[in-house]
CSV table of C-alpha atoms in Angstrom, one decimal:
chain,number,residue,atom,x,y,z
J,323,GLU,CA,4.3,-13.1,8.2
J,324,THR,CA,4.3,-12.0,4.6
J,325,GLY,CA,7.9,-12.9,3.8
J,326,VAL,CA,9.0,-9.2,3.7
J,327,THR,CA,11.2,-8.1,6.6
J,328,GLN,CA,12.1,-4.5,7.3
J,329,THR,CA,14.7,-3.3,9.8
J,330,PRO,CA,14.7,-1.3,12.0
J,331,ARG,CA,11.1,-1.1,13.1
J,332,HIS,CA,11.7,2.4,14.6
J,333,LEU,CA,14.4,5.0,13.8
J,334,VAL,CA,14.9,8.4,15.4
J,335,MET,CA,17.6,10.5,13.8
J,336,GLY,CA,18.7,14.1,13.6
J,337,MET,CA,18.7,16.1,10.4
J,338,THR,CA,22.4,15.8,9.9
J,339,ASN,CA,22.6,12.0,10.5
J,340,LYS,CA,23.0,9.3,7.8
J,341,LYS,CA,21.1,6.1,8.2
J,342,SER,CA,19.8,3.3,6.1
J,343,LEU,CA,16.5,1.3,6.0
J,344,LYS,CA,16.7,-2.3,5.0
J,345,CYS,CA,14.2,-4.5,3.3
J,346,GLU,CA,14.6,-8.2,2.6
J,347,GLN,CA,12.3,-10.7,0.9
J,348,HIS,CA,12.7,-14.4,0.3
J,349,LEU,CA,9.6,-14.9,-1.8
J,350,GLY,CA,11.4,-15.1,-5.1
J,351,HIS,CA,9.9,-11.9,-6.3
J,352,ASN,CA,11.5,-9.8,-8.9
J,353,ALA,CA,10.0,-6.4,-8.1
J,354,MET,CA,10.5,-4.3,-4.9
J,355,TYR,CA,9.0,-1.0,-3.8
J,356,TRP,CA,9.5,1.8,-1.3
J,357,TYR,CA,6.4,3.6,-0.1
J,358,LYS,CA,6.1,6.6,2.2
J,359,GLN,CA,3.0,6.7,4.5
J,360,SER,CA,2.5,10.0,6.2
J,361,ALA,CA,-0.3,10.8,8.7
J,362,LYS,CA,-3.6,11.5,6.9
J,363,LYS,CA,-2.1,11.2,3.5
J,364,PRO,CA,-2.4,8.4,0.9
J,365,LEU,CA,0.4,6.0,0.5
J,366,GLU,CA,3.0,7.5,-1.8
J,367,LEU,CA,5.1,5.3,-4.1
J,368,MET,CA,8.8,6.4,-4.0
J,369,PHE,CA,10.8,3.9,-5.9
J,370,VAL,CA,10.3,0.7,-7.9
J,371,TYR,CA,13.0,-1.8,-8.7
J,372,SER,CA,12.6,-4.6,-11.2
J,373,LEU,CA,15.4,-7.2,-11.2
J,374,GLU,CA,17.7,-4.8,-9.3
J,375,GLU,CA,17.1,-2.1,-11.9
J,376,ARG,CA,15.3,1.1,-10.9
J,377,VAL,CA,12.3,1.5,-13.1
J,378,GLU,CA,10.5,4.3,-11.4
J,379,ASN,CA,11.5,7.3,-9.3
J,380,ASN,CA,8.5,9.5,-8.3
J,381,SER,CA,10.2,12.8,-8.0
J,382,VAL,CA,11.7,11.9,-4.6
J,383,PRO,CA,14.3,14.3,-3.2
J,384,SER,CA,17.9,13.3,-3.5
J,385,ARG,CA,18.3,13.0,0.3
J,386,PHE,CA,16.6,9.6,-0.2
J,387,SER,CA,18.9,7.2,-2.1
J,388,PRO,CA,17.7,3.7,-2.9
J,389,GLU,CA,19.9,0.7,-3.5
J,390,CYS,CA,19.0,-2.7,-4.7
J,391,PRO,CA,22.1,-5.0,-4.7
J,392,ASN,CA,20.1,-8.1,-5.6
J,393,SER,CA,16.5,-9.1,-6.1
J,394,SER,CA,16.1,-10.0,-2.4
J,395,HIS,CA,17.4,-6.9,-0.8
J,396,LEU,CA,16.4,-3.2,-1.0
J,397,PHE,CA,17.9,-0.3,1.0
J,398,LEU,CA,16.9,3.3,1.4
J,399,HIS,CA,19.8,5.5,2.4
J,400,LEU,CA,18.9,8.6,4.3
J,401,HIS,CA,20.9,11.8,4.7
J,402,THR,CA,20.2,15.3,5.8
J,403,LEU,CA,16.5,14.6,6.2
J,404,GLN,CA,13.9,17.2,7.1
J,405,PRO,CA,11.2,17.1,9.8
J,406,GLU,CA,8.5,16.5,7.1
J,407,ASP,CA,10.2,13.3,6.2
J,408,SER,CA,9.0,11.7,9.4
J,409,ALA,CA,6.7,8.9,8.3
J,410,LEU,CA,6.2,5.2,8.1
J,411,TYR,CA,8.3,3.8,5.3
J,412,LEU,CA,6.9,0.6,3.8
J,413,CYS,CA,8.7,-1.9,1.6
J,414,ALA,CA,6.8,-4.2,-0.7
J,415,SER,CA,7.6,-6.9,-3.2
J,416,SER,CA,5.7,-8.7,-6.0
J,417,HIS,CA,6.4,-11.2,-8.7
J,418,ARG,CA,6.7,-8.5,-11.4
J,419,THR,CA,6.2,-4.8,-11.4
J,420,GLY,CA,2.6,-3.9,-11.2
J,421,ASP,CA,1.6,-7.4,-10.0
J,422,GLN,CA,-0.9,-7.8,-7.1
J,423,PRO,CA,-0.8,-8.6,-4.4
J,424,GLN,CA,2.1,-6.7,-3.3
J,425,HIS,CA,3.5,-8.2,-0.1
J,426,PHE,CA,4.3,-5.6,2.4
J,427,GLY,CA,6.7,-5.5,5.3
J,428,ASP,CA,5.9,-4.1,8.7
J,429,GLY,CA,7.5,-0.8,7.9
J,430,THR,CA,10.0,1.5,9.6
J,431,ARG,CA,8.6,4.3,11.7
J,432,LEU,CA,11.0,7.2,11.1
J,433,SER,CA,11.1,10.3,13.3
J,434,ILE,CA,13.3,13.2,12.4
J,435,LEU,CA,14.3,15.5,15.3
U,610,ALA,CA,-5.0,12.3,-13.7
U,611,GLN,CA,-6.0,9.1,-11.9
U,612,THR,CA,-7.2,9.6,-8.4
U,613,VAL,CA,-8.7,7.5,-5.6
U,614,THR,CA,-11.0,9.1,-3.1
U,615,GLN,CA,-12.3,7.6,0.2
U,616,SER,CA,-14.8,10.1,1.7
U,617,GLN,CA,-15.0,8.4,5.1
U,618,PRO,CA,-11.9,9.1,7.2
U,619,GLU,CA,-13.4,7.0,10.1
U,620,MET,CA,-16.2,4.4,10.4
U,621,SER,CA,-17.4,2.2,13.2
U,622,VAL,CA,-19.5,-0.9,13.3
U,623,GLN,CA,-20.9,-3.1,16.0
U,624,GLU,CA,-19.5,-6.6,16.2
U,625,ALA,CA,-21.4,-9.1,14.0
U,626,GLU,CA,-23.0,-6.2,12.0
U,627,THR,CA,-22.3,-5.2,8.4
U,628,VAL,CA,-20.4,-2.1,7.3
U,629,THR,CA,-19.8,-0.6,3.9
U,630,LEU,CA,-16.7,1.5,3.1
U,631,SER,CA,-16.9,3.9,0.1
U,632,CYS,CA,-14.4,4.4,-2.6
U,633,THR,CA,-14.6,6.4,-5.8
U,634,TYR,CA,-11.9,6.8,-8.5
U,635,ASP,CA,-11.3,8.8,-11.6
U,636,THR,CA,-9.7,7.4,-14.7
U,637,SER,CA,-10.1,7.6,-18.5
U,638,GLU,CA,-8.8,4.0,-18.8
U,639,SER,CA,-11.2,1.1,-19.6
U,640,ASP,CA,-9.0,-1.7,-18.4
U,641,TYR,CA,-7.8,-1.5,-14.9
U,642,TYR,CA,-7.8,-3.2,-11.5
U,643,LEU,CA,-9.2,-2.2,-8.1
U,644,PHE,CA,-8.1,-3.4,-4.7
U,645,TRP,CA,-8.9,-3.1,-1.1
U,646,TYR,CA,-6.0,-3.4,1.3
U,647,LYS,CA,-6.2,-3.7,5.1
U,648,GLN,CA,-3.6,-2.2,7.4
U,649,PRO,CA,-4.1,-3.4,11.0
U,650,PRO,CA,-2.2,-1.8,13.9
U,651,SER,CA,0.7,-4.2,13.2
U,652,ARG,CA,1.2,-1.9,10.1
U,653,GLN,CA,1.4,-4.7,7.6
U,654,MET,CA,-0.6,-4.0,4.4
U,655,ILE,CA,-2.7,-7.1,3.5
U,656,LEU,CA,-4.7,-7.5,0.2
U,657,VAL,CA,-8.3,-8.1,1.1
U,658,ILE,CA,-10.0,-8.3,-2.3
U,659,ARG,CA,-9.4,-7.4,-6.0
U,660,GLN,CA,-11.6,-6.7,-8.9
U,661,GLU,CA,-10.8,-6.6,-12.6
U,662,ALA,CA,-12.7,-3.8,-14.4
U,663,TYR,CA,-13.7,-6.1,-17.3
U,664,LYS,CA,-15.5,-8.4,-15.0
U,665,GLN,CA,-19.1,-7.4,-14.2
U,666,GLN,CA,-19.5,-9.8,-11.4
U,667,ASN,CA,-18.6,-8.4,-8.0
U,668,ALA,CA,-15.7,-10.0,-6.3
U,669,THR,CA,-16.2,-11.9,-3.0
U,670,GLU,CA,-13.8,-13.2,-0.4
U,671,ASN,CA,-15.6,-14.9,2.5
U,672,ARG,CA,-17.1,-12.0,4.6
U,673,PHE,CA,-15.7,-9.4,2.2
U,674,SER,CA,-17.5,-8.3,-0.9
U,675,VAL,CA,-17.4,-5.4,-3.2
U,676,ASN,CA,-20.0,-3.3,-5.1
U,677,PHE,CA,-18.3,-2.4,-8.3
U,678,GLN,CA,-20.2,0.3,-10.3
U,679,LYS,CA,-18.0,0.9,-13.4
U,680,ALA,CA,-20.0,3.7,-14.9
U,681,ALA,CA,-20.2,5.5,-11.6
U,682,LYS,CA,-16.5,4.7,-10.9
U,683,SER,CA,-17.5,3.5,-7.5
U,684,PHE,CA,-15.9,0.5,-5.6
U,685,SER,CA,-17.3,0.0,-2.1
U,686,LEU,CA,-16.3,-2.7,0.3
U,687,LYS,CA,-18.9,-4.5,2.4
U,688,ILE,CA,-17.8,-6.4,5.5
U,689,SER,CA,-20.4,-8.8,6.8
U,690,ASP,CA,-20.5,-10.3,10.3
U,691,SER,CA,-17.8,-7.8,11.5
U,692,GLN,CA,-15.2,-9.2,13.9
U,693,LEU,CA,-12.9,-7.4,16.3
U,694,GLY,CA,-10.0,-8.4,14.1
U,695,ASP,CA,-11.4,-6.4,11.2
U,696,ALA,CA,-10.5,-3.2,13.0
U,697,ALA,CA,-7.9,-1.5,10.8
U,698,MET,CA,-7.2,1.1,8.2
U,699,TYR,CA,-8.7,0.2,4.8
U,700,PHE,CA,-7.2,1.5,1.6
U,701,CYS,CA,-8.8,1.5,-1.7
U,702,ALA,CA,-6.3,1.2,-4.6
U,703,TYR,CA,-6.3,1.5,-8.4
U,704,ARG,CA,-4.0,0.1,-11.0
U,705,ALA,CA,-4.1,0.6,-14.7
U,706,SER,CA,-2.5,-2.3,-16.6
U,707,TYR,CA,1.2,-2.5,-15.7
U,708,ASP,CA,1.1,1.0,-14.2
U,709,LYS,CA,1.8,2.0,-10.6
U,710,VAL,CA,-0.8,1.5,-7.9
U,711,ILE,CA,-2.5,4.6,-6.6
U,712,PHE,CA,-3.9,4.4,-3.1
U,713,GLY,CA,-6.7,6.3,-1.5
U,714,PRO,CA,-6.3,8.2,1.8
U,715,GLY,CA,-7.8,5.4,3.8
U,716,THR,CA,-10.7,4.8,6.2
U,717,SER,CA,-10.1,3.9,9.8
U,718,LEU,CA,-12.6,1.2,10.9
U,719,SER,CA,-13.4,0.6,14.5
U,720,VAL,CA,-15.3,-2.5,15.6
U,721,ILE,CA,-17.3,-2.1,18.8
U,722,PRO,CA,-17.7,-5.2,21.0
């Protein structure tokens, strides 16, 4: 238990669906991250939030829309995804951006039909 | 561009033996941090060990130690007295000061009873 909770653990959706991934941390951290982990590829940083403000967006397609309503919650809204978006999506948090360790959640395994 | 390379996609080790996982990186920075993360089947990423580039002494955490060769840009992880619970994906990661973390592609470690 690292203090970072992600829901759901698994998600199967069609390309036309709209769904959201949720991440929650109660570690008092100010920075939160979304990563994408595809098979046989390095972890890819998608978004970074610091104190609810987005500080980094690594050229992620607009079909992924993050939301950080407060420092404890982070969402990733999904719509009209493509089959290549199937991956494990990991949320992480840290005291400040760039700090280590980053505390990771268990991830959401996303499959696009 | 900063990159992290792990040349061993898969490794195996006999229980109680020692194994070394390789990592090389490319950077023009002089001040940075290196990490090894472990991702067991539970999917949660866990920080195993960290090394500050300005420190010449190799970091050690219990059975885990690193061989940091700054000039060669090499950062290998040695696991001594391997245990079944060490079976996991191991990711080498690099962070320049206050910059994003870059992960390598990972090495899958199997521990043979």
